[in-house]
XYZ file of C-alpha atoms in Angstrom:
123
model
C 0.000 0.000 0.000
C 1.312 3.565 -0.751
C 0.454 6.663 1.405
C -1.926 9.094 0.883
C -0.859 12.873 -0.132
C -3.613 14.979 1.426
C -3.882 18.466 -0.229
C -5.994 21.731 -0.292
C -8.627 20.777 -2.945
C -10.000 24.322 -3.512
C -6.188 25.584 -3.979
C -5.253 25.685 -7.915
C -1.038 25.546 -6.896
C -1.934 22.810 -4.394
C -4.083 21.095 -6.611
C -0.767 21.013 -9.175
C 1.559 20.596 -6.926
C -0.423 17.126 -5.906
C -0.382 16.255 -9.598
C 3.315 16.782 -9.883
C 3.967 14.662 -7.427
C 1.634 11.710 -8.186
C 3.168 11.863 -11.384
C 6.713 12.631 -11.060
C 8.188 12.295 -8.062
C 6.012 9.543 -6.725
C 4.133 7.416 -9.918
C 0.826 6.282 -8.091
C 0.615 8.220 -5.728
C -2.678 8.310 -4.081
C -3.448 11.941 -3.861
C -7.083 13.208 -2.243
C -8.451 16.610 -1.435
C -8.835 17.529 1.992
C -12.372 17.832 1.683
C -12.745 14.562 0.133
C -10.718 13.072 2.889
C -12.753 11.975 5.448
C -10.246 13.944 7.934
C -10.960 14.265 11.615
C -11.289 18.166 12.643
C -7.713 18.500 13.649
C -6.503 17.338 10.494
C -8.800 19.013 8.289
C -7.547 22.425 9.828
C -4.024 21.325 9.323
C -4.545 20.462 5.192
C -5.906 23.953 4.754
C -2.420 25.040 5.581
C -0.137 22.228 4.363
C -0.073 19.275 2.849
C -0.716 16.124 4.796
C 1.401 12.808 3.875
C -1.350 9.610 5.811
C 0.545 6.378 6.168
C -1.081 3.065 4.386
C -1.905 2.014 7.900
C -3.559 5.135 9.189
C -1.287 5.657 12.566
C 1.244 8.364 11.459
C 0.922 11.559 9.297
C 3.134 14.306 8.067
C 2.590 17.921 7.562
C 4.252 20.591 5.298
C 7.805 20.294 4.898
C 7.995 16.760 6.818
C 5.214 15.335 4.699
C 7.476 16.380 1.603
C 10.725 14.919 2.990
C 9.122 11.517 3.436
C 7.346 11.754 0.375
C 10.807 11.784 -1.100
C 12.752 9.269 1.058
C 10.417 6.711 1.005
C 9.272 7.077 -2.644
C 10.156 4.847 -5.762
C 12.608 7.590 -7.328
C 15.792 6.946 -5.801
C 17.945 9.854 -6.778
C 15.029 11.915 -4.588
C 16.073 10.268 -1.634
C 19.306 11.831 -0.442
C 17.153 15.202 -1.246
C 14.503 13.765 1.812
C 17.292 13.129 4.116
C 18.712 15.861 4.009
C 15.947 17.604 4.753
C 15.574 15.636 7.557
C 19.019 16.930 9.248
C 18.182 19.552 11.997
C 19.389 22.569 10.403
C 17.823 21.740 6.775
C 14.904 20.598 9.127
C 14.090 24.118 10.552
C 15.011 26.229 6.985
C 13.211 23.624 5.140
C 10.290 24.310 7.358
C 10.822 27.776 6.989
C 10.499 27.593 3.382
C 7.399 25.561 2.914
C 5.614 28.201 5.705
C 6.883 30.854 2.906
C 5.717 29.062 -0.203
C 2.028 28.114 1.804
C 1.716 31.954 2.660
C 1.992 32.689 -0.677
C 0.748 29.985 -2.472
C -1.710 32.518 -4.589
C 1.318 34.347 -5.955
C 2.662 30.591 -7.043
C 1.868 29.516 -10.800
C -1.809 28.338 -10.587
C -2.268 29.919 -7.690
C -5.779 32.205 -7.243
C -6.998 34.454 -4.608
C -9.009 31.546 -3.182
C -5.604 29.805 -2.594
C -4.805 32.523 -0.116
C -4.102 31.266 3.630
C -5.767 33.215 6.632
C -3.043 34.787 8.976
C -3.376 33.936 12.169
C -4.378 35.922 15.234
């Protein structure tokens, strides 16, 4: 069983960023909008602000810049997977993190990105 990549349905950048990867990065991929989902409340709030990575079995998910970095270890291209590690370290950890908050904030300036794709700031 493959995971699941969880994304912001209603987001046009989202919606081809989840194509991308299905199709390049990891060839069937499962990929489901959020609202399609079946998410608990928690998690539904979470995939309106990054992308959720479900396990086959249910028990563990990924967010945001995690969900990408073991999209990319554990997927079938292998020259990706030294790109997830990394990521993984704890200094590419935090400025990897820091990026993906940057690209979500913006994600209606991305290519195929609308105003509806636009993230509330909080508080």
């Amino acid at each position: 069983m493959a995971p699941v990549l969880i994304y912001d349905g209603d987001c046009g950048f989202c919606t081809a960023s989840a194509r991308l990867a299905a199709e390049r990065v990891a060839p069937g991929l499962r990929t489901v909008p959020a609202h399609r989902a079946g998410l608990a409340p928690g998690l539904r709030e979470r995939a309106g602000r990054e992308v959720l990575l479900a396990h086959p079995d249910g028990r563990r998910v990924w967010g945001g810049a995690d969900a990408v970095a073991a999209l990319l270890v554990d997927g079938p291209r292998a020259p990706l997977r030294p790109v997830g590690a990394l990521m993984r370290l704890p200094v590419l950890r935090a400025l990897s993190a820091a990026a993906y908050r940057w690209v979500a904030a913006n994600r209606h300036r991305m290519p195929a990105g609308t105003a509806a794709c636009a993230v509330p700031r909080d508080g």
